[in-house]
PDB file of N, CA and C in Angstrom:
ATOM      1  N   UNK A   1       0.837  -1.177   0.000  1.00 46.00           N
ATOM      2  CA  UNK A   1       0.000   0.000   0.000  1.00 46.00           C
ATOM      3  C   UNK A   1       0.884   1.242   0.000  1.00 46.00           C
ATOM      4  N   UNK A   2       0.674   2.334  -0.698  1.00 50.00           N
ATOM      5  CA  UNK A   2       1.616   3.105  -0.533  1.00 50.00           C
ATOM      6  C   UNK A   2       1.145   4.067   0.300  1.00 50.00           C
ATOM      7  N   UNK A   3       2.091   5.114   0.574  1.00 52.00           N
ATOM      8  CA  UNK A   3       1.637   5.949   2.117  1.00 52.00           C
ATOM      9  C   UNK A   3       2.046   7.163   1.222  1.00 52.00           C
ATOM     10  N   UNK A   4       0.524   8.317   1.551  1.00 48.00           N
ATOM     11  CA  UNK A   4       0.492   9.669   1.455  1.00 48.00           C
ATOM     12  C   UNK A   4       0.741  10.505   2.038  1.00 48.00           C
ATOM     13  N   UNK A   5       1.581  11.287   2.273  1.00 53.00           N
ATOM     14  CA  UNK A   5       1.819  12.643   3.262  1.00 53.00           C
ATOM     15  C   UNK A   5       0.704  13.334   3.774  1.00 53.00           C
ATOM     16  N   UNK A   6      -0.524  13.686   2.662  1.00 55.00           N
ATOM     17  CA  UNK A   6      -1.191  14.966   2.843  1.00 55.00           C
ATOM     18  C   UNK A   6      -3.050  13.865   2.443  1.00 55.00           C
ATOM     19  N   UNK A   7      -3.393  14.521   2.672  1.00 52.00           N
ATOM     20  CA  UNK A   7      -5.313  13.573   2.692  1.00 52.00           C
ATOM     21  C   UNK A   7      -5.298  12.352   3.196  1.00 52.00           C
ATOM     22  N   UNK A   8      -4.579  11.727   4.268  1.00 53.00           N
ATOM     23  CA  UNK A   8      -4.790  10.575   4.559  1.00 53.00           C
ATOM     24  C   UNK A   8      -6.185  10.750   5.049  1.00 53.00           C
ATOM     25  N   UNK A   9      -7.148   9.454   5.776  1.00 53.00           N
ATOM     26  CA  UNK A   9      -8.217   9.766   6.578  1.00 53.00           C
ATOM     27  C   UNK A   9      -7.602   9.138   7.932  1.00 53.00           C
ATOM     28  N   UNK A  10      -7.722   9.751   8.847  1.00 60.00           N
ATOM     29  CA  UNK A  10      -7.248   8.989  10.213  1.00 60.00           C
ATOM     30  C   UNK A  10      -7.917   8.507  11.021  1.00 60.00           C
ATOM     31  N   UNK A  11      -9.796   8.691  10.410  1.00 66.00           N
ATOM     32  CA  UNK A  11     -10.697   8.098  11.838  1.00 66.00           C
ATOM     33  C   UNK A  11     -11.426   7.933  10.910  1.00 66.00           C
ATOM     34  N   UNK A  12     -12.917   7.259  11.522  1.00 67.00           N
ATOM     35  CA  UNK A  12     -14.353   6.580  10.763  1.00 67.00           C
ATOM     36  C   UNK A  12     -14.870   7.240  12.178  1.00 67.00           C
ATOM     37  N   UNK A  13     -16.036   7.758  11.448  1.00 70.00           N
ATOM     38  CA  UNK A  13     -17.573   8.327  12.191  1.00 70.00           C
ATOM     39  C   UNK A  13     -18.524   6.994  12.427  1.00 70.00           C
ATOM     40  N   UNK A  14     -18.696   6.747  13.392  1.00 72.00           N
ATOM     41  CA  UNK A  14     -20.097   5.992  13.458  1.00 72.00           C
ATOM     42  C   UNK A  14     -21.415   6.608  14.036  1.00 72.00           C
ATOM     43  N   UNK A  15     -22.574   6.457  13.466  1.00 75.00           N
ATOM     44  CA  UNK A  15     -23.901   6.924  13.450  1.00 75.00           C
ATOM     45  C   UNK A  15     -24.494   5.556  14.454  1.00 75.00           C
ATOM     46  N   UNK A  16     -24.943   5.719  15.329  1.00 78.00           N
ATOM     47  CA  UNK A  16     -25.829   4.667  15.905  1.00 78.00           C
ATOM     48  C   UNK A  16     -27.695   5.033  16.397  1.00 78.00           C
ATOM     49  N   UNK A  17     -28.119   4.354  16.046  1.00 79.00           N
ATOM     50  CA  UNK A  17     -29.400   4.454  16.529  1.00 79.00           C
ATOM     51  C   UNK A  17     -30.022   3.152  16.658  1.00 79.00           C
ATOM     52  N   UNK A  18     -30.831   3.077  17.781  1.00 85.00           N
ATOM     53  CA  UNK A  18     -31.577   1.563  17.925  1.00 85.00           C
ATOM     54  C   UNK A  18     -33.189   1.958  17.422  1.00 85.00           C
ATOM     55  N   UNK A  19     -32.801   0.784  16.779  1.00 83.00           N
ATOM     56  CA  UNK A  19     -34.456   0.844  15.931  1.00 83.00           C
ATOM     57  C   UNK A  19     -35.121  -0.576  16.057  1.00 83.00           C
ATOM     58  N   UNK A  20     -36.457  -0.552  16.688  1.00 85.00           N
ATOM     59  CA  UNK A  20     -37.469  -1.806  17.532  1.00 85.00           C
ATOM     60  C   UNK A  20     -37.792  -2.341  15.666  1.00 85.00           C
ATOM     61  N   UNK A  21     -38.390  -1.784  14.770  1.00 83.00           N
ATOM     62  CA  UNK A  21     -39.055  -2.182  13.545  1.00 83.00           C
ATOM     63  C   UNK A  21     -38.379  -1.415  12.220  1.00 83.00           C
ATOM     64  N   UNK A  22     -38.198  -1.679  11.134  1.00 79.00           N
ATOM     65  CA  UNK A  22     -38.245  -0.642  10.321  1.00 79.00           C
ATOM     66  C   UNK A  22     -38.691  -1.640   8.744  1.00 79.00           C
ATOM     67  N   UNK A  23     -38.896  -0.872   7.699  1.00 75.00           N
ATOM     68  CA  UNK A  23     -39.080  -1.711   6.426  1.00 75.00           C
ATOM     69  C   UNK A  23     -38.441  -0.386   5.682  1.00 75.00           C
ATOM     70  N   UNK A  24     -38.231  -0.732   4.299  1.00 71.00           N
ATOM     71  CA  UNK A  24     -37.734   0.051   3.484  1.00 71.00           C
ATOM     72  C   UNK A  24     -38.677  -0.055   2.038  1.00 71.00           C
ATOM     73  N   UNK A  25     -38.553   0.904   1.358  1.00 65.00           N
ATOM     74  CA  UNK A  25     -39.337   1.123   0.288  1.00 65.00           C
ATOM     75  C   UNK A  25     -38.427   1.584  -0.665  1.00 65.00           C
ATOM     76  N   UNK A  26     -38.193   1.188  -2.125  1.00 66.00           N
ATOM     77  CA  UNK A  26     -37.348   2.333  -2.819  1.00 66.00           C
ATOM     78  C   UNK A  26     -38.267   2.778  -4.163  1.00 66.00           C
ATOM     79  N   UNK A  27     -38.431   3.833  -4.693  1.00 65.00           N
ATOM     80  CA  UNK A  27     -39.701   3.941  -5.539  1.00 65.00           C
ATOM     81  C   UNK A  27     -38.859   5.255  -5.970  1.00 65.00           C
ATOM     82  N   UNK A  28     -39.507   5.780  -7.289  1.00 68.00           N
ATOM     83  CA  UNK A  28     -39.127   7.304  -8.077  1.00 68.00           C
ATOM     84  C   UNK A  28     -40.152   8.425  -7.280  1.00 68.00           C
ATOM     85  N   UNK A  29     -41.428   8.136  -7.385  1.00 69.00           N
ATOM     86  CA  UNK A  29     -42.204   8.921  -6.575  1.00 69.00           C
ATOM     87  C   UNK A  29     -42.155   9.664  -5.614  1.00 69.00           C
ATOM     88  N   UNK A  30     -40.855   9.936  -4.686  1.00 73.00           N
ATOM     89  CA  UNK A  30     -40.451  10.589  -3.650  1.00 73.00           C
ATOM     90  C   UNK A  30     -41.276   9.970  -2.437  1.00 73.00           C
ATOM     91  N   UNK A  31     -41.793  10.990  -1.158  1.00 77.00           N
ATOM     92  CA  UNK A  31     -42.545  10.765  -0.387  1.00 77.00           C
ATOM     93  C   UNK A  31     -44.081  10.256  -0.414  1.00 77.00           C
ATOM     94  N   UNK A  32     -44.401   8.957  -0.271  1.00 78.00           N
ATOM     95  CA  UNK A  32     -45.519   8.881  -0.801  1.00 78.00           C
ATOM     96  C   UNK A  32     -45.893   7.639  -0.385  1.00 78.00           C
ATOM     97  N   UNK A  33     -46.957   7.318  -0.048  1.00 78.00           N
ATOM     98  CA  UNK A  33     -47.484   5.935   0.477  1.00 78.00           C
ATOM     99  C   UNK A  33     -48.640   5.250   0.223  1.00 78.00           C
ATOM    100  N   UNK A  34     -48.638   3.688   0.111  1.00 82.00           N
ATOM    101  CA  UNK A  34     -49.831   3.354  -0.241  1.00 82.00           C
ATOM    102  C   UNK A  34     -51.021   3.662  -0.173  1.00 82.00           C
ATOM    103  N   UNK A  35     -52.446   3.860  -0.480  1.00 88.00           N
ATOM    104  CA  UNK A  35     -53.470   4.597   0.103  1.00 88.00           C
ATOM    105  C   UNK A  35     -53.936   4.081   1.517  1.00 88.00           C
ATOM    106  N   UNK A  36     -53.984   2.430   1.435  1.00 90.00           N
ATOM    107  CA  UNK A  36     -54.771   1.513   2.813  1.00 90.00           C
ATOM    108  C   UNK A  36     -53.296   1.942   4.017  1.00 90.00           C
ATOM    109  N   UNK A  37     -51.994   2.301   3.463  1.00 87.00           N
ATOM    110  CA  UNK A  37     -51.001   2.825   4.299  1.00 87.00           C
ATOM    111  C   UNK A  37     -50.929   3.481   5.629  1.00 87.00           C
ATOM    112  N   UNK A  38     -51.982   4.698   4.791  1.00 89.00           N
ATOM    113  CA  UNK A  38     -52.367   5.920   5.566  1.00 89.00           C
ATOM    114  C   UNK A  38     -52.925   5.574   6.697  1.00 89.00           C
ATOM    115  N   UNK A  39     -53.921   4.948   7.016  1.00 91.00           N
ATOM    116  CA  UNK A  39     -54.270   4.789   8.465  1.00 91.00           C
ATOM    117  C   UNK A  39     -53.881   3.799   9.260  1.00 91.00           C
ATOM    118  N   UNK A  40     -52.725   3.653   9.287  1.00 91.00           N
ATOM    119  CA  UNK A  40     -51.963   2.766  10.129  1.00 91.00           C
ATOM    120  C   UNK A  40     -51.108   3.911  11.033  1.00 91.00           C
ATOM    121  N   UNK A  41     -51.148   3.661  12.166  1.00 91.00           N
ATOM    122  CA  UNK A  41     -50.561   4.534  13.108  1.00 91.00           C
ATOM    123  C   UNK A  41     -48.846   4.218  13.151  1.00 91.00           C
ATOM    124  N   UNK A  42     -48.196   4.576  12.183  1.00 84.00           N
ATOM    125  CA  UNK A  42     -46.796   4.408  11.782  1.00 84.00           C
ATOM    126  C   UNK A  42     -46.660   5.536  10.880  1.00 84.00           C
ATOM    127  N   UNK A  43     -45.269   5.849  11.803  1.00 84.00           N
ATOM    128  CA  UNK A  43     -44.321   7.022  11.242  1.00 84.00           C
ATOM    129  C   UNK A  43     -43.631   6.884  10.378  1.00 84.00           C
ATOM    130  N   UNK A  44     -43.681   7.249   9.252  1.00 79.00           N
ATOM    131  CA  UNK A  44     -42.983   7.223   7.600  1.00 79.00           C
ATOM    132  C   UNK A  44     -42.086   8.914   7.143  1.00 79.00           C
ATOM    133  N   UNK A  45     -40.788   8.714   6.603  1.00 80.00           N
ATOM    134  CA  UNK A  45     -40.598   9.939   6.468  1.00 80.00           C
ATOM    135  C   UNK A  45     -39.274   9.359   5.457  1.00 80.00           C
ATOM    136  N   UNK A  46     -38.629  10.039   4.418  1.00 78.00           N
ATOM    137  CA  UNK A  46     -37.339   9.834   3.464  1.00 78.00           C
ATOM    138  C   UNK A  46     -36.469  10.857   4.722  1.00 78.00           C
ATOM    139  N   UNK A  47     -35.358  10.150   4.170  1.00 79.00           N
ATOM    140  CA  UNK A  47     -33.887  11.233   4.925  1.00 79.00           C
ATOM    141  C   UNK A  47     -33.249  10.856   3.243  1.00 79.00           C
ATOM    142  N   UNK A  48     -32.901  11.838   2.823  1.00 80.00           N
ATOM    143  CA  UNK A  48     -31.777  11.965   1.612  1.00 80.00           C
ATOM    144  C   UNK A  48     -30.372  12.144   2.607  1.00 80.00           C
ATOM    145  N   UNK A  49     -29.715  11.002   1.641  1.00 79.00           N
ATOM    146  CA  UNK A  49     -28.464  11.466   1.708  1.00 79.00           C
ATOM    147  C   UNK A  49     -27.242  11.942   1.292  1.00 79.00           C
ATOM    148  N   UNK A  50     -26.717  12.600   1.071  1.00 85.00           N
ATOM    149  CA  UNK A  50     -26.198  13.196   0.339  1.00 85.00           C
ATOM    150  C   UNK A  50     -24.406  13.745   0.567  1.00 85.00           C
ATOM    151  N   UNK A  51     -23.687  13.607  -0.251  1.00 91.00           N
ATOM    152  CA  UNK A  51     -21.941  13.675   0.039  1.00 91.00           C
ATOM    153  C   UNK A  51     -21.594  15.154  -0.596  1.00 91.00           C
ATOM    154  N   UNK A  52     -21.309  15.897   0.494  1.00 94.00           N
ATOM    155  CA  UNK A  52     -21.528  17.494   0.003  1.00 94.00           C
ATOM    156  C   UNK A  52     -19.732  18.014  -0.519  1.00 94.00           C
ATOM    157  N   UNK A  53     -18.736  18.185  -0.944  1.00 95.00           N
ATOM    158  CA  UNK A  53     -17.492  18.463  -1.437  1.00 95.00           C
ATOM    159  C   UNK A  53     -16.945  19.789  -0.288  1.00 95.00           C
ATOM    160  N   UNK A  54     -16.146  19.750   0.832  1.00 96.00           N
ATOM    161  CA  UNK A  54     -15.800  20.997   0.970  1.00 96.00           C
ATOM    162  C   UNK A  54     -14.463  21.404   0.763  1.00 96.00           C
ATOM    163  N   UNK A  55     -13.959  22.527   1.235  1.00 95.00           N
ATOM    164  CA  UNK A  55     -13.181  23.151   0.394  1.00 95.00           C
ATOM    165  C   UNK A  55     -11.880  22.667  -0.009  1.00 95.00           C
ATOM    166  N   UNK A  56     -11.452  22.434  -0.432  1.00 94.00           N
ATOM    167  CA  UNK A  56      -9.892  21.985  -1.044  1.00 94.00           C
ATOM    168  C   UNK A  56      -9.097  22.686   0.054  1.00 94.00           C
ATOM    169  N   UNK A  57      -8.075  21.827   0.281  1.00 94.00           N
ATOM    170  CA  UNK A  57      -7.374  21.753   1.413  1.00 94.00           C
ATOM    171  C   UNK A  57      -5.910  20.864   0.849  1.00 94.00           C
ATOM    172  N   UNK A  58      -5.085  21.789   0.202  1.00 93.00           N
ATOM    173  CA  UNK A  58      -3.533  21.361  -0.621  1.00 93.00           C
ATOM    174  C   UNK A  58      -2.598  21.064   0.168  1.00 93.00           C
ATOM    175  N   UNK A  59      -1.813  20.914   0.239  1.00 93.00           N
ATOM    176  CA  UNK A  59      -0.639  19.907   0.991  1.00 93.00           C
ATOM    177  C   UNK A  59       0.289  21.210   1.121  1.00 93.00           C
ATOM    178  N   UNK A  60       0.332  21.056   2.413  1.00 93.00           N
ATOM    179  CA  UNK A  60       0.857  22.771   3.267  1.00 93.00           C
ATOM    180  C   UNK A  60       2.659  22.466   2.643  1.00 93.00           C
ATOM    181  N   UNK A  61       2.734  21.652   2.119  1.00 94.00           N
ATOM    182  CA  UNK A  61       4.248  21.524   1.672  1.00 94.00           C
ATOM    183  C   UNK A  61       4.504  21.240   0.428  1.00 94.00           C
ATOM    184  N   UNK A  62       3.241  21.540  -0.603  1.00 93.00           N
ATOM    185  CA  UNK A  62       3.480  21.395  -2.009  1.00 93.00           C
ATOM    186  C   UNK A  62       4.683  22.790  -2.323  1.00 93.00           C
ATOM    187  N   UNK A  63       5.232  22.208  -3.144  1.00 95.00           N
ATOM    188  CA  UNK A  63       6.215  22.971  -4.277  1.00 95.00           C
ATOM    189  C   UNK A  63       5.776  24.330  -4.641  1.00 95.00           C
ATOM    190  N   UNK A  64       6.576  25.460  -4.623  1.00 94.00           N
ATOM    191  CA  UNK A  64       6.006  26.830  -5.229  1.00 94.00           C
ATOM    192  C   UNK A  64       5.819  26.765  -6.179  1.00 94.00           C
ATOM    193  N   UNK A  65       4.660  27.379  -7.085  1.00 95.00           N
ATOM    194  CA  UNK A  65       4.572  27.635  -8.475  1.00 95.00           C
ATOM    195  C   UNK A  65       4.032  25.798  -9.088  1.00 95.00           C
ATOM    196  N   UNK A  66       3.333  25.297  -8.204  1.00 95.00           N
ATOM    197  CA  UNK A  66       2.786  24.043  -8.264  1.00 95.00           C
ATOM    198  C   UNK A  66       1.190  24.236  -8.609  1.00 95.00           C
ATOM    199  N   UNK A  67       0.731  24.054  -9.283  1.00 94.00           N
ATOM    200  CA  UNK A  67      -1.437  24.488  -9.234  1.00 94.00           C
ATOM    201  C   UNK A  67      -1.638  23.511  -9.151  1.00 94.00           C
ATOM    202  N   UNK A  68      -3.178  23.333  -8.988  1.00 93.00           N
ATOM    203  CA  UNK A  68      -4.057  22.828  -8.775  1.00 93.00           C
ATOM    204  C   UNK A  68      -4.436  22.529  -9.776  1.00 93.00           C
ATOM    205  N   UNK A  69      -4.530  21.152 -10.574  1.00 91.00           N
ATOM    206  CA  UNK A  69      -5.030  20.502 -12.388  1.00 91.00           C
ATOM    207  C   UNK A  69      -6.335  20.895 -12.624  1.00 91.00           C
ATOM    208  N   UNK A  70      -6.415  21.701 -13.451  1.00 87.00           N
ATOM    209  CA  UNK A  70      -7.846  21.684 -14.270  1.00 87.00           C
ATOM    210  C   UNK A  70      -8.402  20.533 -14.226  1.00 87.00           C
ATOM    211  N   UNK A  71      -8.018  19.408 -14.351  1.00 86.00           N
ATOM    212  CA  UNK A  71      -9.260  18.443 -14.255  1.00 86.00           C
ATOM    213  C   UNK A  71      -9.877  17.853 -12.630  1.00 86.00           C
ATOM    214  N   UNK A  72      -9.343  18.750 -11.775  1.00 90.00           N
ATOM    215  CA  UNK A  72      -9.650  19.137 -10.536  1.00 90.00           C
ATOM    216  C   UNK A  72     -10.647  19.974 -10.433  1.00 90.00           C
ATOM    217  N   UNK A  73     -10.966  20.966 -11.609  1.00 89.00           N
ATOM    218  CA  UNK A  73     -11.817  22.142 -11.067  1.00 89.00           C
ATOM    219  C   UNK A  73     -13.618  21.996 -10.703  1.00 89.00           C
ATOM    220  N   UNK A  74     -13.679  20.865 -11.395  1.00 91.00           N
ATOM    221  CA  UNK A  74     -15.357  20.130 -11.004  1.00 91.00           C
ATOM    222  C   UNK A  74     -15.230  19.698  -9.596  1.00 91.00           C
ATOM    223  N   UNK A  75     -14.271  19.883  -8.492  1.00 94.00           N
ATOM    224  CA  UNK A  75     -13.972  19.591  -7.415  1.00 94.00           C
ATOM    225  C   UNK A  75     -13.812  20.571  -6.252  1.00 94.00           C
ATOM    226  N   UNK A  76     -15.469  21.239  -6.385  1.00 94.00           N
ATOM    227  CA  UNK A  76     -15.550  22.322  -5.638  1.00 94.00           C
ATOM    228  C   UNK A  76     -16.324  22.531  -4.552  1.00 94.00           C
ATOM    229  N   UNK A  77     -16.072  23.330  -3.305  1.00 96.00           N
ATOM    230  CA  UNK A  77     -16.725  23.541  -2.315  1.00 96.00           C
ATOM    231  C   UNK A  77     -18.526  23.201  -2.245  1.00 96.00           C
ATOM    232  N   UNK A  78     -19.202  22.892  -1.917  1.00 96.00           N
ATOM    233  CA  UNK A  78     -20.360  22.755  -1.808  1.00 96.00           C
ATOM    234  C   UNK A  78     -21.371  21.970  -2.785  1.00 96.00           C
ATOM    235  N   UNK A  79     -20.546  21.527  -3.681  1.00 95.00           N
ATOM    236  CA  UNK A  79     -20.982  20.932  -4.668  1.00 95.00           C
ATOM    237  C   UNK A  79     -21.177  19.410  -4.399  1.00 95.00           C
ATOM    238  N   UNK A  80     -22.050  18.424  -4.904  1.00 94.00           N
ATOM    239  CA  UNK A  80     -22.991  17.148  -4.431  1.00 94.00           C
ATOM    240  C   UNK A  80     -21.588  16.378  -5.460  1.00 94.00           C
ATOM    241  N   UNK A  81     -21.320  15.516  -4.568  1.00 92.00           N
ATOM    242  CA  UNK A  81     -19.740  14.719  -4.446  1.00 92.00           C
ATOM    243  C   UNK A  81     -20.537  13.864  -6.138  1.00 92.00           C
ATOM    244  N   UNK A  82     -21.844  13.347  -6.410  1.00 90.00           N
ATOM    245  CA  UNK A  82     -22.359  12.679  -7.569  1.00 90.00           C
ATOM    246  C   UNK A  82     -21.918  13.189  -8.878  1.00 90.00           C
ATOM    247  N   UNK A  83     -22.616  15.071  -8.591  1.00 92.00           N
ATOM    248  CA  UNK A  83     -22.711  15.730  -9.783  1.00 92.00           C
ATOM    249  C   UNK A  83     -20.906  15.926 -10.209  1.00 92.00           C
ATOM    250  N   UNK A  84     -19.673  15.879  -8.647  1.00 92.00           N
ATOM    251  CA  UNK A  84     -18.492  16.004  -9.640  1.00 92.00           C
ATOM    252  C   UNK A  84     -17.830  14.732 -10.050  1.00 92.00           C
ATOM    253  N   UNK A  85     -18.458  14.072  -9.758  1.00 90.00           N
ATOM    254  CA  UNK A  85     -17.604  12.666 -10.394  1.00 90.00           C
ATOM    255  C   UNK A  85     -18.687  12.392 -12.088  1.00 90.00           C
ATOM    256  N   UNK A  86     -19.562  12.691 -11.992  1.00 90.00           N
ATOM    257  CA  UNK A  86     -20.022  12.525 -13.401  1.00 90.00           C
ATOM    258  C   UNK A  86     -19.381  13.175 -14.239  1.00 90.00           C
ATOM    259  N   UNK A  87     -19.087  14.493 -13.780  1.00 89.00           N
ATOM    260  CA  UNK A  87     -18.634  15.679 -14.819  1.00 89.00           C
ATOM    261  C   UNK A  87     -17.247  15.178 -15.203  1.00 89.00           C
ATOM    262  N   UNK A  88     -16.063  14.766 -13.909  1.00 88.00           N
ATOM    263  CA  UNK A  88     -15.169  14.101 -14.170  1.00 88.00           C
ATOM    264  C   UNK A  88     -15.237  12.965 -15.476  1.00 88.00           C
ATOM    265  N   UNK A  89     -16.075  11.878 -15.502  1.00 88.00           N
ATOM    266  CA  UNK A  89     -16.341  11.239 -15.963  1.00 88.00           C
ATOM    267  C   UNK A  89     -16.367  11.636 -17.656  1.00 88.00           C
ATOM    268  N   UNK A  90     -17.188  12.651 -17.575  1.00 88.00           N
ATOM    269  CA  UNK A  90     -17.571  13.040 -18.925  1.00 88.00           C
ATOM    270  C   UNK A  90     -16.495  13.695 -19.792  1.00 88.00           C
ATOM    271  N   UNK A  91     -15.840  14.401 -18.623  1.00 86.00           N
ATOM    272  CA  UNK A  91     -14.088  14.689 -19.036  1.00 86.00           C
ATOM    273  C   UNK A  91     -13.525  13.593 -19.806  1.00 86.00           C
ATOM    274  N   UNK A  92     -13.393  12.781 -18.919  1.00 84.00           N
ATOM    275  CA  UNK A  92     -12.501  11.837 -19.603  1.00 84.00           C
ATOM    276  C   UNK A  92     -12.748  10.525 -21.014  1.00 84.00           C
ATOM    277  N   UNK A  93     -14.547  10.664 -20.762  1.00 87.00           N
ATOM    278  CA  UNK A  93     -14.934   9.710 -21.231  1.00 87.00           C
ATOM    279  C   UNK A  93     -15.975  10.629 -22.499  1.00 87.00           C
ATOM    280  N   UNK A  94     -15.654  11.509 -23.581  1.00 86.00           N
ATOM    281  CA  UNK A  94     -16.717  12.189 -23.915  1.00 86.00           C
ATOM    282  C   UNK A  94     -17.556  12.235 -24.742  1.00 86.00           C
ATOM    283  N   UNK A  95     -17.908  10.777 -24.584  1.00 82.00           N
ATOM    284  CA  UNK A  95     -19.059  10.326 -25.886  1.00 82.00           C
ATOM    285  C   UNK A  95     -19.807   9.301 -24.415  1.00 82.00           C
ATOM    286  N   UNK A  96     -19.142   9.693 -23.687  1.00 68.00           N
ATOM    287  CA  UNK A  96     -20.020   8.639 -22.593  1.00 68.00           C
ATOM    288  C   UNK A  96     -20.316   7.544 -22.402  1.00 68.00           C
TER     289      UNK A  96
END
């Protein structure tokens, strides 16, 4: 494996929650439930999730007069981590 100076990750987040029941649904329709659904005394709700890009953060010991690659620049602050890897994609790949 080779070893990076600068973006390593050094920890994992864990999310915990205890949950008694749950079922899953996956559908295009967004929020939305069967009609006989509705009167069942059960709480239904979507959580999107989503991988948000923040800001570029360069290696405090890169080389002077070193940039940042244009094919980096779809790799921007606030932007949905999906929409820059497609664009990447389309860079490289451009008949798709």
């Amino acid at each position: 494996m080779r070893n990076f100076p600068c973006g390593v990750i050094k920890a994992t987040a864990v999310i915990a929650m205890e949950i008694e029941q749950a079922s899953a649904k996956i559908r295009s329709k967004g929020v939305a439930d069967d009609a006989e659904d509705y009167e069942l005394p059960v709480y239904a709700e979507r959580i999107p999730v989503r991988t948000v890009l923040g800001a570029p953060e360069p290696c405090p010991r890169l080389r002077d007069g070193v940039a940042r690659p244009q094919s980096l620049r779809g790799y921007s602050e606030g932007r949905l981590l999906e929409e820059a890897l497609r664009d990447a994609y389309f860079l490289q790949y451009p008949g798709g």
